[in-house]
Amino acid sequence: MTLQQLKYVIEVATRGSMNEAAKRLFISQPSLSNAIKDLEEELQITIFERTNKGIVLTKDGAEFLSYARQVVEQAALLESRYLNVKPAPQHFSVSAQHYAFAVSAFVELVNQYGHDEYELALRETKTYEVIEDVKHMYSEIGILYLNEFNAKVINRLLDDAGLQFTSLFVARPHIFISARNPLAKQPVVTIDQLDDYPFLCFDQGEFNSFHFSEEILSTLSHKKLIRVNDRATLFNLLIGLNGYTISTGVLSADLNGRDIIPVPLDCDESINVGWISHRNMPLSKLGTAYVEALKESVAKDYG
């Protein structure tokens, strides 16, 4: 069985005519017919039935055709990869909770390593989906946080998935608020001072457990609470409603401007932000570069 014979089968099936396929393949009709017969004899199946109305696939032929297409497509990828000068597109994907520094690092990665062609992905998503994305290798790296409250649950999920957590930095909690918020000039704010302001948090969908919350102190009750799905909406509501959210204090002025500011929160909690990856799998070149970009982004915006 040869690759050429597989191409013959695909062409005959596409044209529904041995004669028409032979014209497209620039060979004689008897040569094409003999090549198909030789293949059928080798495999001991009938691929095509010859009728008065033309050529039709048999049941075995339809199954064989599906495999033949896959083989020919893979061969085309190999030819493109090794016989053409044009480099193959670079591939890399990261999934993250909603952190501005993760976006800044992604921008830096593209600026440094982006060629003419690439297929990259940055998914800001829910906590559980960050873990699932890395587990199933939709993303090479995931970014999330651990603290005393959620560590047991998150670490169990990571262990079950064969993933490891590598700490990037440990931060004291801050609130993000509008620069025009009455609390903006405070050197530090307390939980009690936030009581009358709307609390904004990221919705976790069906996994809306306290342990999957992106905001610490998730078990606290709030008189005013708004759940959102994306960072842009949250930032708009911080400004428009004088709301607040709780995060790390790492905020990129280059990407987000100076309308949103961090203010330290008076509490004894800490936030250990890090990246997850498969335990026994080394990072790719772009994965390694992205981790370095993360470190630089955090150092620049948080110190």
Tab-separated table of C-alpha atoms in Angstrom:
chain	number	residue	atom	x	y	z
A	1	MET	CA	0.000	0.000	0.000
A	2	THR	CA	1.406	3.376	-1.003
A	3	LEU	CA	0.540	6.989	-0.287
A	4	GLN	CA	-0.143	7.416	-3.999
A	5	GLN	CA	-2.772	4.673	-3.905
A	6	LEU	CA	-4.494	6.429	-0.993
A	7	LYS	CA	-4.605	9.629	-3.025
A	8	TYR	CA	-6.107	7.696	-5.911
A	9	VAL	CA	-8.893	6.347	-3.701
A	10	ILE	CA	-9.694	9.825	-2.372
A	11	GLU	CA	-9.837	11.297	-5.863
A	12	VAL	CA	-12.087	8.536	-7.234
A	13	ALA	CA	-14.439	8.881	-4.277
A	14	THR	CA	-14.537	12.654	-4.739
A	15	ARG	CA	-15.256	12.493	-8.486
A	16	GLY	CA	-17.527	9.435	-8.464
A	17	SER	CA	-15.984	8.436	-11.767
A	18	MET	CA	-12.844	6.488	-12.596
A	19	ASN	CA	-12.487	8.320	-15.883
A	20	GLU	CA	-12.879	11.799	-14.357
A	21	ALA	CA	-10.475	10.970	-11.535
A	22	ALA	CA	-7.881	9.741	-14.045
A	23	LYS	CA	-8.075	13.073	-15.855
A	24	ARG	CA	-7.552	14.985	-12.621
A	25	LEU	CA	-4.627	12.759	-11.690
A	26	PHE	CA	-3.048	12.967	-15.157
A	27	ILE	CA	-2.860	9.199	-15.590
A	28	SER	CA	-4.689	6.778	-17.875
A	29	GLN	CA	-7.970	5.283	-16.770
A	30	PRO	CA	-6.657	1.678	-17.012
A	31	SER	CA	-3.629	2.560	-14.866
A	32	LEU	CA	-5.874	4.081	-12.191
A	33	SER	CA	-8.261	1.136	-12.283
A	34	ASN	CA	-5.402	-1.349	-11.942
A	35	ALA	CA	-3.911	0.573	-9.008
A	36	ILE	CA	-7.236	0.468	-7.168
A	37	LYS	CA	-7.661	-3.262	-7.909
A	38	ASP	CA	-4.170	-4.001	-6.624
A	39	LEU	CA	-4.982	-2.168	-3.388
A	40	GLU	CA	-8.264	-4.021	-2.944
A	41	GLU	CA	-6.536	-7.377	-3.470
A	42	GLU	CA	-3.809	-6.495	-0.978
A	43	LEU	CA	-6.313	-5.439	1.684
A	44	GLN	CA	-8.818	-8.146	0.753
A	45	ILE	CA	-11.729	-5.715	0.705
A	46	THR	CA	-13.839	-4.106	-2.000
A	47	ILE	CA	-13.487	-0.345	-1.887
A	48	PHE	CA	-15.644	0.598	-4.860
A	49	GLU	CA	-18.612	-1.028	-6.532
A	50	ARG	CA	-18.728	-0.541	-10.289
A	51	THR	CA	-22.290	0.107	-11.447
A	52	ASN	CA	-23.963	1.368	-14.594
A	53	LYS	CA	-24.321	4.733	-12.878
A	54	GLY	CA	-20.648	4.978	-11.939
A	55	ILE	CA	-18.437	4.235	-8.967
A	56	VAL	CA	-19.836	4.052	-5.406
A	57	LEU	CA	-18.130	3.316	-2.127
A	58	THR	CA	-18.861	0.105	-0.292
A	59	LYS	CA	-19.276	0.023	3.474
A	60	ASP	CA	-15.674	-1.175	3.806
A	61	GLY	CA	-14.643	1.439	1.292
A	62	ALA	CA	-16.237	4.264	3.289
A	63	GLU	CA	-14.386	3.155	6.419
A	64	PHE	CA	-11.122	2.848	4.515
A	65	LEU	CA	-11.619	6.301	2.982
A	66	SER	CA	-11.860	7.921	6.434
A	67	TYR	CA	-8.482	6.437	7.397
A	68	ALA	CA	-6.957	7.276	4.023
A	69	ARG	CA	-7.903	10.947	4.389
A	70	GLN	CA	-6.245	11.122	7.809
A	71	VAL	CA	-3.030	9.563	6.503
A	72	VAL	CA	-2.877	11.875	3.485
A	73	GLU	CA	-3.587	14.940	5.650
A	74	GLN	CA	-0.822	13.961	8.099
A	75	ALA	CA	1.560	13.411	5.203
A	76	ALA	CA	0.749	16.896	3.933
A	77	LEU	CA	1.603	18.326	7.357
A	78	LEU	CA	4.946	16.511	7.322
A	79	GLU	CA	5.729	17.823	3.851
A	80	SER	CA	4.821	21.342	4.923
A	81	ARG	CA	6.973	21.031	8.043
A	82	TYR	CA	10.117	19.517	6.530
A	83	LEU	CA	10.118	20.316	2.812
A	84	ASN	CA	9.150	23.981	2.907
A	85	VAL	CA	11.375	26.829	4.061
A	86	LYS	CA	8.469	28.646	5.691
A	87	PRO	CA	8.535	28.009	9.493
A	88	ALA	CA	5.572	26.404	11.175
A	89	PRO	CA	3.406	28.652	13.376
A	90	GLN	CA	4.342	28.748	17.057
A	91	HIS	CA	1.778	27.389	19.512
A	92	PHE	CA	1.254	28.349	23.161
A	93	SER	CA	-1.733	28.738	25.453
A	94	VAL	CA	-2.201	29.952	29.026
A	95	SER	CA	-5.303	29.999	31.234
A	96	ALA	CA	-5.537	32.371	34.168
A	97	GLN	CA	-7.698	33.911	36.803
A	98	HIS	CA	-8.320	37.582	36.074
A	99	TYR	CA	-4.883	39.152	36.626
A	100	ALA	CA	-3.633	42.219	34.766
A	101	PHE	CA	0.002	41.114	35.171
A	102	ALA	CA	-0.791	37.888	33.279
A	103	VAL	CA	-1.941	39.986	30.324
A	104	SER	CA	1.133	42.223	30.546
A	105	ALA	CA	3.382	39.155	30.471
A	106	PHE	CA	1.489	37.783	27.469
A	107	VAL	CA	1.995	41.054	25.597
A	108	GLU	CA	5.716	40.895	26.359
A	109	LEU	CA	5.884	37.290	25.150
A	110	VAL	CA	4.303	38.147	21.811
A	111	ASN	CA	6.537	41.197	21.357
A	112	GLN	CA	9.685	39.170	21.995
A	113	TYR	CA	8.916	35.843	20.371
A	114	GLY	CA	6.092	36.430	17.924
A	115	HIS	CA	7.115	35.516	14.369
A	116	ASP	CA	5.129	36.222	11.221
A	117	GLU	CA	2.827	33.345	12.112
A	118	TYR	CA	1.691	32.097	15.521
A	119	GLU	CA	-1.319	30.544	17.205
A	120	LEU	CA	-1.427	31.749	20.811
A	121	ALA	CA	-4.218	31.803	23.356
A	122	LEU	CA	-4.816	33.653	26.625
A	123	ARG	CA	-7.924	32.556	28.505
A	124	GLU	CA	-9.077	34.585	31.488
A	125	THR	CA	-11.491	32.128	33.006
A	126	LYS	CA	-12.946	30.546	36.130
A	127	THR	CA	-10.739	28.883	38.749
A	128	TYR	CA	-11.937	25.334	38.104
A	129	GLU	CA	-11.550	25.792	34.341
A	130	VAL	CA	-7.950	26.983	34.786
A	131	ILE	CA	-7.162	23.612	36.369
A	132	GLU	CA	-9.155	21.666	33.776
A	133	ASP	CA	-7.489	23.489	30.875
A	134	VAL	CA	-4.011	22.547	32.083
A	135	LYS	CA	-5.079	19.032	33.061
A	136	HIS	CA	-6.323	18.330	29.533
A	137	MET	CA	-3.431	20.275	27.952
A	138	TYR	CA	-5.627	22.897	26.357
A	139	SER	CA	-3.175	25.251	28.076
A	140	GLU	CA	0.433	24.615	29.020
A	141	ILE	CA	0.317	26.959	32.025
A	142	GLY	CA	-2.406	28.067	34.409
A	143	ILE	CA	-2.305	30.986	36.856
A	144	LEU	CA	-4.197	31.021	40.153
A	145	TYR	CA	-3.678	31.662	43.863
A	146	LEU	CA	-3.563	29.622	47.045
A	147	ASN	CA	-4.166	30.733	50.596
A	148	GLU	CA	-4.800	29.073	53.924
A	149	PHE	CA	-8.509	28.747	53.178
A	150	ASN	CA	-8.514	27.179	49.697
A	151	ALA	CA	-5.148	25.371	49.600
A	152	LYS	CA	-6.411	21.970	50.759
A	153	VAL	CA	-9.145	21.778	48.107
A	154	ILE	CA	-7.078	23.208	45.249
A	155	ASN	CA	-4.009	21.082	46.035
A	156	ARG	CA	-6.122	17.940	46.066
A	157	LEU	CA	-7.427	18.771	42.581
A	158	LEU	CA	-3.899	19.480	41.367
A	159	ASP	CA	-2.579	16.199	42.773
A	160	ASP	CA	-5.403	14.206	41.187
A	161	ALA	CA	-4.669	15.844	37.834
A	162	GLY	CA	-0.890	15.298	38.023
A	163	LEU	CA	-0.244	19.027	38.224
A	164	GLN	CA	2.144	21.081	40.342
A	165	PHE	CA	1.923	24.612	41.733
A	166	THR	CA	4.961	26.900	41.565
A	167	SER	CA	4.776	30.082	43.611
A	168	LEU	CA	5.308	33.334	41.752
A	169	PHE	CA	4.881	35.809	44.620
A	170	VAL	CA	3.127	36.209	47.967
A	171	ALA	CA	1.079	39.384	48.392
A	172	ARG	CA	-0.797	41.128	51.155
A	173	PRO	CA	-4.455	41.749	50.229
A	174	HIS	CA	-5.420	45.018	48.588
A	175	ILE	CA	-8.662	46.462	47.329
A	176	PHE	CA	-8.968	47.795	43.792
A	177	ILE	CA	-11.079	50.953	43.671
A	178	SER	CA	-11.627	53.991	41.495
A	179	ALA	CA	-9.105	56.776	41.929
A	180	ARG	CA	-12.137	58.986	42.701
A	181	ASN	CA	-13.467	56.696	45.426
A	182	PRO	CA	-13.651	58.421	48.876
A	183	LEU	CA	-11.305	55.699	50.190
A	184	ALA	CA	-8.656	56.322	47.532
A	185	LYS	CA	-6.506	58.561	49.768
A	186	GLN	CA	-6.541	56.183	52.703
A	187	PRO	CA	-3.145	54.576	53.487
A	188	VAL	CA	-5.025	51.417	54.467
A	189	VAL	CA	-8.708	50.443	54.676
A	190	THR	CA	-10.547	48.126	57.044
A	191	ILE	CA	-13.329	45.648	56.325
A	192	ASP	CA	-15.777	47.825	58.243
A	193	GLN	CA	-15.021	50.840	56.037
A	194	LEU	CA	-16.083	48.852	52.962
A	195	ASP	CA	-19.490	47.937	54.296
A	196	ASP	CA	-21.500	50.512	52.303
A	197	TYR	CA	-19.670	50.024	49.002
A	198	PRO	CA	-20.672	47.437	46.350
A	199	PHE	CA	-18.436	44.363	46.426
A	200	LEU	CA	-17.537	43.064	42.952
A	201	CYS	CA	-16.419	39.486	42.381
A	202	PHE	CA	-15.915	37.072	39.506
A	203	ASP	CA	-18.675	34.558	38.975
A	204	GLN	CA	-17.490	30.928	39.108
A	205	GLY	CA	-20.500	29.388	37.393
A	206	GLU	CA	-21.478	25.916	38.552
A	207	PHE	CA	-18.342	25.833	40.725
A	208	ASN	CA	-19.317	28.875	42.771
A	209	SER	CA	-17.843	27.339	45.925
A	210	PHE	CA	-16.068	29.591	48.416
A	211	HIS	CA	-12.899	27.572	47.708
A	212	PHE	CA	-12.919	28.564	44.009
A	213	SER	CA	-13.460	32.266	44.622
A	214	GLU	CA	-10.872	34.578	43.063
A	215	GLU	CA	-11.261	36.933	46.021
A	216	ILE	CA	-10.049	36.060	49.514
A	217	LEU	CA	-12.365	36.418	52.505
A	218	SER	CA	-14.998	34.765	50.315
A	219	THR	CA	-17.096	33.656	53.280
A	220	LEU	CA	-17.803	37.220	54.397
A	221	SER	CA	-21.334	38.473	53.830
A	222	HIS	CA	-21.919	41.683	51.854
A	223	LYS	CA	-24.879	44.049	51.844
A	224	LYS	CA	-24.172	44.882	48.190
A	225	LEU	CA	-22.691	42.225	45.917
A	226	ILE	CA	-22.309	42.104	42.136
A	227	ARG	CA	-20.944	39.122	40.206
A	228	VAL	CA	-19.270	39.679	36.837
A	229	ASN	CA	-17.619	37.502	34.204
A	230	ASP	CA	-14.801	39.650	32.835
A	231	ARG	CA	-12.200	42.103	34.058
A	232	ALA	CA	-13.259	44.990	31.805
A	233	THR	CA	-16.789	44.937	33.228
A	234	LEU	CA	-15.466	44.751	36.762
A	235	PHE	CA	-13.194	47.753	36.210
A	236	ASN	CA	-16.045	49.748	34.668
A	237	LEU	CA	-18.234	49.035	37.685
A	238	LEU	CA	-15.441	49.952	40.083
A	239	ILE	CA	-15.475	53.392	38.486
A	240	GLY	CA	-19.182	53.794	37.767
A	241	LEU	CA	-20.501	52.482	41.100
A	242	ASN	CA	-17.602	53.268	43.438
A	243	GLY	CA	-17.364	49.542	44.039
A	244	TYR	CA	-14.383	47.524	45.191
A	245	THR	CA	-12.854	44.105	44.751
A	246	ILE	CA	-10.121	42.299	46.693
A	247	SER	CA	-6.950	41.224	44.938
A	248	THR	CA	-3.147	41.208	45.066
A	249	GLY	CA	-2.357	44.871	44.561
A	250	VAL	CA	-0.475	44.116	41.330
A	251	LEU	CA	-1.957	46.338	38.651
A	252	SER	CA	-0.416	47.420	35.356
A	253	ALA	CA	-0.746	51.149	34.773
A	254	ASP	CA	0.591	50.655	31.233
A	255	LEU	CA	-2.418	48.525	30.273
A	256	ASN	CA	-5.094	49.713	32.692
A	257	GLY	CA	-4.282	53.394	33.128
A	258	ARG	CA	-4.523	55.160	36.477
A	259	ASP	CA	-8.292	55.235	36.945
A	260	ILE	CA	-8.082	52.096	39.116
A	261	ILE	CA	-5.716	52.017	42.097
A	262	PRO	CA	-4.767	49.478	44.776
A	263	VAL	CA	-5.131	50.293	48.469
A	264	PRO	CA	-3.850	47.934	51.220
A	265	LEU	CA	-6.515	46.030	53.148
A	266	ASP	CA	-6.133	45.639	56.895
A	267	CYS	CA	-6.297	41.879	57.459
A	268	ASP	CA	-3.974	39.021	58.360
A	269	GLU	CA	-4.455	37.046	55.141
A	270	SER	CA	-1.875	36.451	52.411
A	271	ILE	CA	-2.243	35.526	48.735
A	272	ASN	CA	0.217	33.077	47.175
A	273	VAL	CA	-0.050	33.549	43.418
A	274	GLY	CA	1.620	31.005	41.182
A	275	TRP	CA	1.487	28.980	37.999
A	276	ILE	CA	0.463	25.374	37.476
A	277	SER	CA	1.774	22.887	34.948
A	278	HIS	CA	2.059	19.146	34.442
A	279	ARG	CA	4.306	17.639	37.107
A	280	ASN	CA	6.550	15.500	34.878
A	281	MET	CA	6.529	17.614	31.739
A	282	PRO	CA	9.177	20.297	31.096
A	283	LEU	CA	7.974	23.659	29.837
A	284	SER	CA	8.286	24.502	26.178
A	285	LYS	CA	10.447	27.379	25.001
A	286	LEU	CA	7.461	29.731	24.972
A	287	GLY	CA	6.262	28.393	28.315
A	288	THR	CA	9.624	29.137	29.911
A	289	ALA	CA	9.701	32.582	28.328
A	290	TYR	CA	6.196	33.336	29.585
A	291	VAL	CA	7.116	32.446	33.167
A	292	GLU	CA	10.081	34.832	32.949
A	293	ALA	CA	7.783	37.523	31.552
A	294	LEU	CA	5.422	36.931	34.484
A	295	LYS	CA	8.259	37.504	36.955
A	296	GLU	CA	9.308	40.704	35.203
A	297	SER	CA	5.747	41.991	35.035
A	298	VAL	CA	5.170	41.393	38.749
A	299	ALA	CA	8.510	42.987	39.681
A	300	LYS	CA	7.674	46.045	37.607
A	301	ASP	CA	4.152	46.587	38.934
A	302	TYR	CA	4.564	45.336	42.502
A	303	GLY	CA	8.264	45.199	43.299
